[in-house]
PDB file of C-alpha atoms in Angstrom:
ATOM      1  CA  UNK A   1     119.623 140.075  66.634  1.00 75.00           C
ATOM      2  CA  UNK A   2     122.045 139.270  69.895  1.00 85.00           C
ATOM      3  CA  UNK A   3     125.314 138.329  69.912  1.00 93.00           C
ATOM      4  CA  UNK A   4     125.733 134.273  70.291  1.00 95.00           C
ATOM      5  CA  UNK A   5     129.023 132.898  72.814  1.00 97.00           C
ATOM      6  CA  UNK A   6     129.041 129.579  72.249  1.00 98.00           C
ATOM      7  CA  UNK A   7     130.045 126.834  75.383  1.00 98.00           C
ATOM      8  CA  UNK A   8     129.965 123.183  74.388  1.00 98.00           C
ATOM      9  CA  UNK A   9     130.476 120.416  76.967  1.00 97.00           C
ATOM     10  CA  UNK A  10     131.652 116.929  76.035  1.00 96.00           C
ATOM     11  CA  UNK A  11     133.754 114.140  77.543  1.00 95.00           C
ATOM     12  CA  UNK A  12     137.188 114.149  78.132  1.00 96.00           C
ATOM     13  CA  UNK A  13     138.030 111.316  75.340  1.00 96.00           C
ATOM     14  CA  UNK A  14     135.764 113.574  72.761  1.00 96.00           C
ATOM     15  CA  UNK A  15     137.610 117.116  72.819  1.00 97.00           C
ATOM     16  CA  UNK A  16     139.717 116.223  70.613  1.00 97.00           C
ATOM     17  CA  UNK A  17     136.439 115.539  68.017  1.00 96.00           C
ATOM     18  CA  UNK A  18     134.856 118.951  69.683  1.00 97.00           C
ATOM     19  CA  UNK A  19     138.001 121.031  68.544  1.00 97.00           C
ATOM     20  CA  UNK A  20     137.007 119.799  64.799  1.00 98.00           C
ATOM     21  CA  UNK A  21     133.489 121.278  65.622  1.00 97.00           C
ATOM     22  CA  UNK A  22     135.036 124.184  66.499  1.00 97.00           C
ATOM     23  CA  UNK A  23     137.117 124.891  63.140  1.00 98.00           C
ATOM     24  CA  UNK A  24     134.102 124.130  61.421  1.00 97.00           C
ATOM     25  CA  UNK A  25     131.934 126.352  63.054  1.00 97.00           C
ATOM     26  CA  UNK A  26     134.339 129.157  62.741  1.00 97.00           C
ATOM     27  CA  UNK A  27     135.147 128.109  58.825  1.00 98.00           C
ATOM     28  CA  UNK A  28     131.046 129.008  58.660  1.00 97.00           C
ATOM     29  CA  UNK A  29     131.943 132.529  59.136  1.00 97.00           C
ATOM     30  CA  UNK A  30     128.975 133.672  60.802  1.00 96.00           C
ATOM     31  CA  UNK A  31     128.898 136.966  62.538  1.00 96.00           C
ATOM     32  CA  UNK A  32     126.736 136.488  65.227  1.00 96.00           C
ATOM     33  CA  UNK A  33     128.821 133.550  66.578  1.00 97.00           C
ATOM     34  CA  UNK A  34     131.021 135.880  68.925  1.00 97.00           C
ATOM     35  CA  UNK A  35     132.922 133.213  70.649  1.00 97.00           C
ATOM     36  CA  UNK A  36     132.788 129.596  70.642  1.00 98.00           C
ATOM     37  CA  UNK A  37     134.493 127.581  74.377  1.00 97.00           C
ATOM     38  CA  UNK A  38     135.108 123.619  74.104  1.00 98.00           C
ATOM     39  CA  UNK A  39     135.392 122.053  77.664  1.00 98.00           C
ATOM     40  CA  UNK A  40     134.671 118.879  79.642  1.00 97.00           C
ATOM     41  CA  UNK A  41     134.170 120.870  82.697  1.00 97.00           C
ATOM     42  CA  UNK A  42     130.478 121.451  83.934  1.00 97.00           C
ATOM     43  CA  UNK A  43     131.643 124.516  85.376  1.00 98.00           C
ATOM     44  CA  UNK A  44     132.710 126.199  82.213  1.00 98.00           C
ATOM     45  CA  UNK A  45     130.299 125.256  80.291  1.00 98.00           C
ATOM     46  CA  UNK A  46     127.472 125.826  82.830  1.00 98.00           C
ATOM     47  CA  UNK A  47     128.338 128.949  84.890  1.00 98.00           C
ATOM     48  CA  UNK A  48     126.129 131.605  83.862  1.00 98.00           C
ATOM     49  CA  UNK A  49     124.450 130.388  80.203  1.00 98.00           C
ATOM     50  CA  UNK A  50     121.296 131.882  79.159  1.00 98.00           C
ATOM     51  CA  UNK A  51     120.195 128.680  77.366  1.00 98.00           C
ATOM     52  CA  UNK A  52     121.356 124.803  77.589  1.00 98.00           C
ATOM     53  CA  UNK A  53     120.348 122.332  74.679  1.00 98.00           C
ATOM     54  CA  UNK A  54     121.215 118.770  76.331  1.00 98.00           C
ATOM     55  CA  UNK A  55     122.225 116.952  73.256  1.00 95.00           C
ATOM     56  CA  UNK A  56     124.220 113.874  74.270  1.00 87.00           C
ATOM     57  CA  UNK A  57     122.666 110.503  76.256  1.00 87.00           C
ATOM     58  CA  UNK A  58     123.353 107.355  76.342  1.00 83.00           C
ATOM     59  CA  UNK A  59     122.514 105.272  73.145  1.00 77.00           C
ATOM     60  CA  UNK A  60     120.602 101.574  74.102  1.00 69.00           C
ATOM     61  CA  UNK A  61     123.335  99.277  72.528  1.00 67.00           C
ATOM     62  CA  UNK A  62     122.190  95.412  71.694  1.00 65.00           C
ATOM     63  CA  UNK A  63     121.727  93.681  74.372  1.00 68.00           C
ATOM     64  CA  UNK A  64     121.021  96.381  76.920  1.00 65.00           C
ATOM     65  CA  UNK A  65     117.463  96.475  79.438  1.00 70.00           C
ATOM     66  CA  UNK A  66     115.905  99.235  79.432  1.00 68.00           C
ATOM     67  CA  UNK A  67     116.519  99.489  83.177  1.00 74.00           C
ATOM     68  CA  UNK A  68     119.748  99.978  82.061  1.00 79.00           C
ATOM     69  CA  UNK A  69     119.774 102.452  79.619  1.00 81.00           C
ATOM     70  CA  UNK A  70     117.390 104.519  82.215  1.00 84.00           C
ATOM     71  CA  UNK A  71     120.172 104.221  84.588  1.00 86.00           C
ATOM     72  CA  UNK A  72     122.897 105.515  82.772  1.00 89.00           C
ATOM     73  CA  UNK A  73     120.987 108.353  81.429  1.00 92.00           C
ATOM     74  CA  UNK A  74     120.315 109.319  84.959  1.00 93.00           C
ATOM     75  CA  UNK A  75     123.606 109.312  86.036  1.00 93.00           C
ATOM     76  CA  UNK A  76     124.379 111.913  82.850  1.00 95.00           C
ATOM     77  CA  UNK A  77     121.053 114.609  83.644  1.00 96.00           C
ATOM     78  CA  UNK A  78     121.734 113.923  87.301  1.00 96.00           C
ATOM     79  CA  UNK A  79     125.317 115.535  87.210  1.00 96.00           C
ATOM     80  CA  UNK A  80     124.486 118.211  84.784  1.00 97.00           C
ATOM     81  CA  UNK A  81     121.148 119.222  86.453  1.00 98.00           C
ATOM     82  CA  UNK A  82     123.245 119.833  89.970  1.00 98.00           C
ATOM     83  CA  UNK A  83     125.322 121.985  87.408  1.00 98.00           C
ATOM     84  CA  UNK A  84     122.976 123.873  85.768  1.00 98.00           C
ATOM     85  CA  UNK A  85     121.506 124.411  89.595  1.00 98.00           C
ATOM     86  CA  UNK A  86     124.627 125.629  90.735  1.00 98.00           C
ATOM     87  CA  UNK A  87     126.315 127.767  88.604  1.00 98.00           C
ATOM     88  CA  UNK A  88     123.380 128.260  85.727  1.00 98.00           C
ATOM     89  CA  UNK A  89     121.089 131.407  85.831  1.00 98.00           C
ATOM     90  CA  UNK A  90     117.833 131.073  87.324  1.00 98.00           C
ATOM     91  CA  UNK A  91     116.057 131.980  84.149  1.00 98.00           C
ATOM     92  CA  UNK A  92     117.991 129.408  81.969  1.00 98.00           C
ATOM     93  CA  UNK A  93     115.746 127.772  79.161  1.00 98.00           C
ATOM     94  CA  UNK A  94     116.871 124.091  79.313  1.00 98.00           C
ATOM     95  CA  UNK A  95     115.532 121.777  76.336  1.00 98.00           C
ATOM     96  CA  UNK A  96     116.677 117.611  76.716  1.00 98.00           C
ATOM     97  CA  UNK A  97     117.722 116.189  72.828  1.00 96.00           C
ATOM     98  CA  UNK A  98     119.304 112.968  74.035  1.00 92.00           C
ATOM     99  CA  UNK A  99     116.902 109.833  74.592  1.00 89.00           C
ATOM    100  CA  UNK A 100     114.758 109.212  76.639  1.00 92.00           C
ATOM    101  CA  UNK A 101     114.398 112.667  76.281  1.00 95.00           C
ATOM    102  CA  UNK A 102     111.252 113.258  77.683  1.00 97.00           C
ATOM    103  CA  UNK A 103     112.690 111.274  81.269  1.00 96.00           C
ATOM    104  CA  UNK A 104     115.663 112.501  80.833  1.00 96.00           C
ATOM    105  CA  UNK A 105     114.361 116.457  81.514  1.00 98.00           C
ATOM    106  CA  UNK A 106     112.313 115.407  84.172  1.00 98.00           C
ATOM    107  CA  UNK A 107     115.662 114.012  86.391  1.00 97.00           C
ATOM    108  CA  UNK A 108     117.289 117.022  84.950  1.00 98.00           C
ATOM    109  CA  UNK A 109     115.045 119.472  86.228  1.00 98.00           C
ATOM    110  CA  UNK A 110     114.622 116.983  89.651  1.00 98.00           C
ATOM    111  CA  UNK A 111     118.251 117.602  90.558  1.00 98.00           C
ATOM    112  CA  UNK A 112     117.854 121.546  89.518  1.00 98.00           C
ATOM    113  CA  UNK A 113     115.396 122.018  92.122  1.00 98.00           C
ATOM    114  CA  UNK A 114     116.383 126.396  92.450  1.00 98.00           C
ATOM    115  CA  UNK A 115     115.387 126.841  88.646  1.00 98.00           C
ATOM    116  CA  UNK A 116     111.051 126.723  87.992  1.00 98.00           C
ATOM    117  CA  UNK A 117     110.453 122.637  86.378  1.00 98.00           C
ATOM    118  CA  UNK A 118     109.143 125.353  83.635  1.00 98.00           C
ATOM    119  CA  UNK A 119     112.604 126.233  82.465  1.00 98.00           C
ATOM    120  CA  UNK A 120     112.884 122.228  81.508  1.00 98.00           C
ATOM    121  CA  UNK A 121     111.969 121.108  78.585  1.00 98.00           C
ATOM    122  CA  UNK A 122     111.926 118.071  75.915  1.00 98.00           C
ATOM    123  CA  UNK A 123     112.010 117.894  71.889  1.00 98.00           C
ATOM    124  CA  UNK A 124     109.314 117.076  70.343  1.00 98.00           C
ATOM    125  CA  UNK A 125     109.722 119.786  67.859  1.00 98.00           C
ATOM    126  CA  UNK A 126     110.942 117.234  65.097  1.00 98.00           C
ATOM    127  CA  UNK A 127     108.198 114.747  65.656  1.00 98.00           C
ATOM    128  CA  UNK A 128     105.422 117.920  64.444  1.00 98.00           C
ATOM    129  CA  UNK A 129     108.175 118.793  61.868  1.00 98.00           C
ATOM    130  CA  UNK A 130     107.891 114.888  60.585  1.00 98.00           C
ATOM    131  CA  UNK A 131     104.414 115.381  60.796  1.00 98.00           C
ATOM    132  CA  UNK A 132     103.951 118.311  58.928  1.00 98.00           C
ATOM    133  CA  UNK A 133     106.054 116.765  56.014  1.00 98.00           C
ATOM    134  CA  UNK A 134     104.574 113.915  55.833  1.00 98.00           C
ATOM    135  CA  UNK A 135     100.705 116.011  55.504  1.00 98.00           C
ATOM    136  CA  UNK A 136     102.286 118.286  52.784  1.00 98.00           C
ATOM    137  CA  UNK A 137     103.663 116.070  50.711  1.00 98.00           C
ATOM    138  CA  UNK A 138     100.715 113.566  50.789  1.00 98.00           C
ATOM    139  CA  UNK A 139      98.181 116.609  49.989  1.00 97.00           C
ATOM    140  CA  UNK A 140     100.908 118.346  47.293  1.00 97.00           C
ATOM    141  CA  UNK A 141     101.368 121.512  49.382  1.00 97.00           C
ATOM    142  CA  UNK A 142     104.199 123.799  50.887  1.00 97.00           C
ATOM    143  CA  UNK A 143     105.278 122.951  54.003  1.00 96.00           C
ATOM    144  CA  UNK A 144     104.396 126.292  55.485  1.00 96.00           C
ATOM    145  CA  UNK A 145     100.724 125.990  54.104  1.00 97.00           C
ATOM    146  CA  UNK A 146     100.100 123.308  56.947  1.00 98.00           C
ATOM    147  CA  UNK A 147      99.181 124.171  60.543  1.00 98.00           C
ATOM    148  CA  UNK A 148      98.488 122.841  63.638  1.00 98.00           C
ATOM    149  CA  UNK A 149      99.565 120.003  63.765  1.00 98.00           C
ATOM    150  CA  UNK A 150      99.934 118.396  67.145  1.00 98.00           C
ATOM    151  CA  UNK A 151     102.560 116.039  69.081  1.00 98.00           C
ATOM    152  CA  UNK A 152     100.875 114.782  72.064  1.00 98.00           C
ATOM    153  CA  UNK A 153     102.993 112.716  74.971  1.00 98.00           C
ATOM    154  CA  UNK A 154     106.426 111.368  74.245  1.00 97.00           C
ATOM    155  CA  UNK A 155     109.085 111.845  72.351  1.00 96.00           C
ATOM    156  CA  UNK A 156     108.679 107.895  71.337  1.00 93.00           C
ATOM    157  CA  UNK A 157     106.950 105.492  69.217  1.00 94.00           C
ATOM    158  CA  UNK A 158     103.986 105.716  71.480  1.00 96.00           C
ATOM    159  CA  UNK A 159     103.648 109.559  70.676  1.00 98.00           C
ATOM    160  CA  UNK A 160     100.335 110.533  68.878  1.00 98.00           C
ATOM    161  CA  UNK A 161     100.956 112.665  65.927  1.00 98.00           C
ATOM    162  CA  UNK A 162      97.063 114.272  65.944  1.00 98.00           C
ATOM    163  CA  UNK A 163      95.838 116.495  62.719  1.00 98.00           C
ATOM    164  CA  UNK A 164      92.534 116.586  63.991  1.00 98.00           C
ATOM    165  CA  UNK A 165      92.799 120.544  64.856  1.00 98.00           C
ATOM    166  CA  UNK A 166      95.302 120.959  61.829  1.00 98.00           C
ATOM    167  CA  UNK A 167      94.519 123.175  58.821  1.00 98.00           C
ATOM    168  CA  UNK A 168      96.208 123.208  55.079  1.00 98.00           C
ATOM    169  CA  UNK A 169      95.886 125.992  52.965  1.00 96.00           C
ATOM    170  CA  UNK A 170      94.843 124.867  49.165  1.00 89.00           C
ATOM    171  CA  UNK A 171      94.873 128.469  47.173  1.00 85.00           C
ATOM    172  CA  UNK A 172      93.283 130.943  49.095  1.00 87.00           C
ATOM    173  CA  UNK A 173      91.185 128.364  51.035  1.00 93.00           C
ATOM    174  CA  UNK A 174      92.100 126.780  54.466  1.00 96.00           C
ATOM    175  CA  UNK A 175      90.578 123.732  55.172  1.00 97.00           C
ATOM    176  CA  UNK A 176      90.802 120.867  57.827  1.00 98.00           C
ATOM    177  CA  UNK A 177      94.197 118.566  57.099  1.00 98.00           C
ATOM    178  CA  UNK A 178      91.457 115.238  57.436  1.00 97.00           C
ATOM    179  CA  UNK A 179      89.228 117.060  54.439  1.00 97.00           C
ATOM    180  CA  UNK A 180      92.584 117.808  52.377  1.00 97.00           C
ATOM    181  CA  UNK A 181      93.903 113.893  52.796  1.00 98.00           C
ATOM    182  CA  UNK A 182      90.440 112.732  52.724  1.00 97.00           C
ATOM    183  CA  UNK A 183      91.679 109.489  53.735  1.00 98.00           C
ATOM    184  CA  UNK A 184      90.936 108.338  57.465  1.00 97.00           C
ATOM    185  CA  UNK A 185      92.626 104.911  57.200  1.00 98.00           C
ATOM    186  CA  UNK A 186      95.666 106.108  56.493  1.00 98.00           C
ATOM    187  CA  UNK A 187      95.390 109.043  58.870  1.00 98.00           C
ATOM    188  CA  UNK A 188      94.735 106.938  61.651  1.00 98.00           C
ATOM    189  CA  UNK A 189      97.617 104.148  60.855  1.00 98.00           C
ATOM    190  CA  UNK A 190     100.050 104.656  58.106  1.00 98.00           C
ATOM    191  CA  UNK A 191     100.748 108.373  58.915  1.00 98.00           C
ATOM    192  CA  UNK A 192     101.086 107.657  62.564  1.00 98.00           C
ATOM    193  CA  UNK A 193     103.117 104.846  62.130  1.00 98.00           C
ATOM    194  CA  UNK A 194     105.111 106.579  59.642  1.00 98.00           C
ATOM    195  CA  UNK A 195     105.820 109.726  62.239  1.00 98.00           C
ATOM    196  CA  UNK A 196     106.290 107.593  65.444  1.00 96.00           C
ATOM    197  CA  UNK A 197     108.973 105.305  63.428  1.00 95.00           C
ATOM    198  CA  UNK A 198     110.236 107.269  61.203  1.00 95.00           C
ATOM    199  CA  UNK A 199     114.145 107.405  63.438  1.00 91.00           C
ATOM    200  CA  UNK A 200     114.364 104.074  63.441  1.00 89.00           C
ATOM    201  CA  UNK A 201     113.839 104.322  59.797  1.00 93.00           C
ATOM    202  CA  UNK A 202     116.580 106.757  59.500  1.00 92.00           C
ATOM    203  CA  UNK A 203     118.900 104.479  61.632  1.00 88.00           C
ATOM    204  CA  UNK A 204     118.366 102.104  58.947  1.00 89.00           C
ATOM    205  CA  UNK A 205     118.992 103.752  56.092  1.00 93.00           C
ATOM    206  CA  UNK A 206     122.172 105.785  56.956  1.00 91.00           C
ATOM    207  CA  UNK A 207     123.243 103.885  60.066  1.00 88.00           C
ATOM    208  CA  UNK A 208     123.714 106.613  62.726  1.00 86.00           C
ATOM    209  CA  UNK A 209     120.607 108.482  64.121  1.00 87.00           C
ATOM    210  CA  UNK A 210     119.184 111.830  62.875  1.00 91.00           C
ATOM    211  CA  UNK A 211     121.145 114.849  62.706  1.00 92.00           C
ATOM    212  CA  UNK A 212     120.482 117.365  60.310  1.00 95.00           C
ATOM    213  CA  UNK A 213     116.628 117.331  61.050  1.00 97.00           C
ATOM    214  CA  UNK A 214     117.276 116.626  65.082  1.00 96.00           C
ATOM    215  CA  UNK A 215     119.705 120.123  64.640  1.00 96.00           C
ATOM    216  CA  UNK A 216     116.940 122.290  62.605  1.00 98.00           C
ATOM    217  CA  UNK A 217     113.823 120.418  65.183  1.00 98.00           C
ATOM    218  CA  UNK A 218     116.278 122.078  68.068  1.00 98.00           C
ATOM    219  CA  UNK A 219     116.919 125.865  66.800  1.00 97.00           C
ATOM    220  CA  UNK A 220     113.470 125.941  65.905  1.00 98.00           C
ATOM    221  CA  UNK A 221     111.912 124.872  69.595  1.00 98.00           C
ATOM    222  CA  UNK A 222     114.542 127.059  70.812  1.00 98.00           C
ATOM    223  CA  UNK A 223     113.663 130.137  69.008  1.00 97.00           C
ATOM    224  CA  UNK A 224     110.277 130.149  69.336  1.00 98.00           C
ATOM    225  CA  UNK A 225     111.128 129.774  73.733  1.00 98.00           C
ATOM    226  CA  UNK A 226     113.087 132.979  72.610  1.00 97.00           C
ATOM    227  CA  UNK A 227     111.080 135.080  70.482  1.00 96.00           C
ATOM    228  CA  UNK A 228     107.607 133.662  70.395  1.00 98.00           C
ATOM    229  CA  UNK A 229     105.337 131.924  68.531  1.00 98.00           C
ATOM    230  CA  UNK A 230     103.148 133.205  65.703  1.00 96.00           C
ATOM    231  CA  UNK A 231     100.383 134.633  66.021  1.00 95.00           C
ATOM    232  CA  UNK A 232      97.595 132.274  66.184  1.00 93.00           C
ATOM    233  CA  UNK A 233      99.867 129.157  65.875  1.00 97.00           C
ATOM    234  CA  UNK A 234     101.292 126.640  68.669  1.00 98.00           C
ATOM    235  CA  UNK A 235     103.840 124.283  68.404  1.00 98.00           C
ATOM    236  CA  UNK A 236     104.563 120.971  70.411  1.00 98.00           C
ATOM    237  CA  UNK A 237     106.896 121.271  73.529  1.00 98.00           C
ATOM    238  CA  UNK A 238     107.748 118.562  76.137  1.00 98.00           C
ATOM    239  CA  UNK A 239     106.639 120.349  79.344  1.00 98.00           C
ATOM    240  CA  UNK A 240     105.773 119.598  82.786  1.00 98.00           C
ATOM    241  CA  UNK A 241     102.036 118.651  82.930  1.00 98.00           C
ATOM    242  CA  UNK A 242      99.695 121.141  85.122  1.00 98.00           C
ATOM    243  CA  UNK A 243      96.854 118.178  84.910  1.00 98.00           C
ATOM    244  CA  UNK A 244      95.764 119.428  81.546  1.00 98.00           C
ATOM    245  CA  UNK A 245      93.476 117.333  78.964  1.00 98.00           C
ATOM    246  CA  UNK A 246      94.189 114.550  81.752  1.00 98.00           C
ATOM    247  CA  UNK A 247      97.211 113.845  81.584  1.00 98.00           C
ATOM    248  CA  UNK A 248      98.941 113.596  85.216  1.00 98.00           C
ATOM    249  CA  UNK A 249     100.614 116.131  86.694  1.00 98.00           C
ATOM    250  CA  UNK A 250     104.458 116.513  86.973  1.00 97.00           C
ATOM    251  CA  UNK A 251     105.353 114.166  83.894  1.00 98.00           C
ATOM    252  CA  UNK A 252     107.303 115.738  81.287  1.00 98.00           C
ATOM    253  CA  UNK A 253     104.390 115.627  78.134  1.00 98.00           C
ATOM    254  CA  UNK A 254     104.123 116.924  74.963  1.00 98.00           C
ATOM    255  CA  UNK A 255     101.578 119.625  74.345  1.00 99.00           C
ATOM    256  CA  UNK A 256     100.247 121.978  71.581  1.00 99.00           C
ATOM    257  CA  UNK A 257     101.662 125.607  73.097  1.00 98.00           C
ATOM    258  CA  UNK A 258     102.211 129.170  72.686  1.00 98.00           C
ATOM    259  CA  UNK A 259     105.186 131.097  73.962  1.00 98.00           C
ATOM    260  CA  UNK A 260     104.957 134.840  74.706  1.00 98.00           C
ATOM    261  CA  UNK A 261     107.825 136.722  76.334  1.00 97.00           C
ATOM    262  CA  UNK A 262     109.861 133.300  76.747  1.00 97.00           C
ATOM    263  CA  UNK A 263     106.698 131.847  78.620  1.00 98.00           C
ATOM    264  CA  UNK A 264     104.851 128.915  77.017  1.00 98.00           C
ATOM    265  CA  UNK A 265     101.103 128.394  77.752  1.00 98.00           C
ATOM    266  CA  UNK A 266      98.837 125.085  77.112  1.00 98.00           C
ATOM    267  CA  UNK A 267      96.400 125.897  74.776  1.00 98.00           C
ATOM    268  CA  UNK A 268      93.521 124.744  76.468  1.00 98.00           C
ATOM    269  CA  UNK A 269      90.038 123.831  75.170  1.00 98.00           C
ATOM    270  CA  UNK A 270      90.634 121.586  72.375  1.00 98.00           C
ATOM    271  CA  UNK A 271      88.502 118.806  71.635  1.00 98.00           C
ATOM    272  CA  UNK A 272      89.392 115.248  72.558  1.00 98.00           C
ATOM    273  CA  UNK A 273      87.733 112.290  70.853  1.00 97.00           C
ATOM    274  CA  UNK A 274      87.772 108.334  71.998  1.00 98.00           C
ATOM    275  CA  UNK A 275      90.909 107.666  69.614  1.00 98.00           C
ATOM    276  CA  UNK A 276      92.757 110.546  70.518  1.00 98.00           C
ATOM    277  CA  UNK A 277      91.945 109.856  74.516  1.00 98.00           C
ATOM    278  CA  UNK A 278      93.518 106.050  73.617  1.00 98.00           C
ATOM    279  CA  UNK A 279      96.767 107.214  72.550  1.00 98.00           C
ATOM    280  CA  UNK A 280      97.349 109.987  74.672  1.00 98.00           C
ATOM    281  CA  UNK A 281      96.592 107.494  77.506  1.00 98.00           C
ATOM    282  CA  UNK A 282      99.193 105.276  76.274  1.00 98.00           C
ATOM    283  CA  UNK A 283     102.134 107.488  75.972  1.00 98.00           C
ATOM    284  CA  UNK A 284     101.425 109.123  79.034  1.00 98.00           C
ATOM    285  CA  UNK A 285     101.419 105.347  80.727  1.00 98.00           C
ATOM    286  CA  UNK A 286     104.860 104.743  79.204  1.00 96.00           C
ATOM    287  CA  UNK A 287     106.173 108.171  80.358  1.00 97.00           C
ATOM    288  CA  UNK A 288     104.712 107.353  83.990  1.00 97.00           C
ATOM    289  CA  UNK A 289     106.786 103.816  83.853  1.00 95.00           C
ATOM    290  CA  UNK A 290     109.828 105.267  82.673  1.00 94.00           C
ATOM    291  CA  UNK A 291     109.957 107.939  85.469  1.00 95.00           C
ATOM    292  CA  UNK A 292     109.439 105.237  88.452  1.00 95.00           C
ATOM    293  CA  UNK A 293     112.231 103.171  86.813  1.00 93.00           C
ATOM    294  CA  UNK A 294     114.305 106.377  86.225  1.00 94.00           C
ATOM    295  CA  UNK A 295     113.545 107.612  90.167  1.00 94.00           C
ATOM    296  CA  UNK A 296     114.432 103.400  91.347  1.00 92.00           C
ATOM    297  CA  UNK A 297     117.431 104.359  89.708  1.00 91.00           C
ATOM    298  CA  UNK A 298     118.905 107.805  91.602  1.00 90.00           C
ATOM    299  CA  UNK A 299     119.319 106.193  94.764  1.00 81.00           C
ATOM    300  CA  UNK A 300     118.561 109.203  96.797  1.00 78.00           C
TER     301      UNK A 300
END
């Protein structure tokens, strides 16, 4: 395991919070954290990284358009994807957190235009991580005995949480995850729902969005870009779209993937049926209105 050097980049106002982060980060003792930099200057925190996880965005308060909340989220990934153009490495793995996160890479990686659109990517890691949990615990099985399940589109409540290439393992048996529920109506609207709401539902109950989950949804995106993904597994990543399963090119999309020596891959050949075509078609409509209001919005 490699050393870890630490650079995180907030607003002036906010370093006083950050230094807090900091003691607590060192009070975790842990030895691969080598050194740990709090700035609110691009440069520093830019110049040079290996990996950037784009955490921060602008929250929609009440009241706010959309328009709006497009517009000052493009002001935030324009500046730091001239940064991460300028002083970044050319092989730096980028992954967008903040909301609309799925937009919000796509103006990154506009305004990064020396570093591949491949190095950009958005989270959907915790929307398969919701799904996965929610599958488990309605079929009474570990976690890690259900498999491929899919996140298709955006990192929204029009994504489409599909299990119909997903597996659970009952004993020494694998099965498909629709035989294990054996219960399409709820597959096909309260599990959805459940998956595609379920932030709100944790704005609601604690009052501030997720974090613990959002954190653990992040590392684990980020270290299978690093080290690769099982063998015989794929996980959902936000990526630029190549065209495939229809879905138009250059719009930042959720796919099933696999990542081999930090280079993700579509898995390609997996069947489509008329519901699944629906919602994929839906989320990728939303993603292709938010990026014309996003562009309307950079005035360039």
């Amino acid at each position: 395991m490699k050393p870890m050097h630490l650079i995180m980049l907030d607003i002036e106002p906010m370093l006083g919070v950050l230094e807090g982060v900091v003691m607590e980060l060192n009070d975790c003792a842990m030895p691969l954290l080598k050194t740990i930099v709090a700035t609110a200057d691009e440069k520093t925190a830019f110049t040079g990284i290996d990996a950037a996880l784009l955490v921060g965005a602008m929250p929609r308060k009440q009241g706010m358009e959309r328009k709006d909340l497009l517009a000052a989220n493009v002001r935030i990934f324009k500046s730091q994807g001239k940064a991460l153009d300028q002083w970044a490495k050319k092989t730096v793995k980028v992954i967008v957190v903040g909301n609309p996160a799925n937009t919000n890479a796509g103006i990154a990686s506009k305004y990064a235009p020396s570093i591949s659109p491949r190095n950009f990517s958005a989270m959907t890691r915790l929307d398969q991580n919701r799904a996965q949990n929610q599958i488990a615990r309605r079929v009474g099985v570990d976690i890690c005995d259900v498999n491929g399940i899919i996140i298709w589109g955006n990192h929204s409540s029009t994504q489409f949480p599909d299990v119909a290439h997903a597996t659970v393992k009952k004993g020494a048996q694998s099965v498909s995850a629709s035989s294990a529920v054996n219960d399409d109506a709820w597959l096909k609207n309260e599990f959805i729902k459940t998956v595609q709401q379920r932030g709100a539902a944790v704005i609601a109950a604690r009052k501030l969005s997720s974090a613990m989950s959002a954190a653990k949804a992040c590392c684990d995106h980020m270290r299978d870009w690093w080290l690769g993904t099982k063998p015989g597994q794929w996980v959902s990543m936000a990526v630029v779209s190549d065209g495939s399963y229809g879905v138009p090119e250059g719009i930042l999309y959720s796919f099933p993937v696999t990542v081999e020596n930090k280079e993700w891959k579509v898995v390609q050949g997996l069947e489509v049926n008329d519901f699944a075509r629906e919602k994929m078609d839906a989320t990728a409509k939303e993603l292709l209105q938010e990026r014309e209001e996003a562009l309307a919005a950079c005035h360039d």
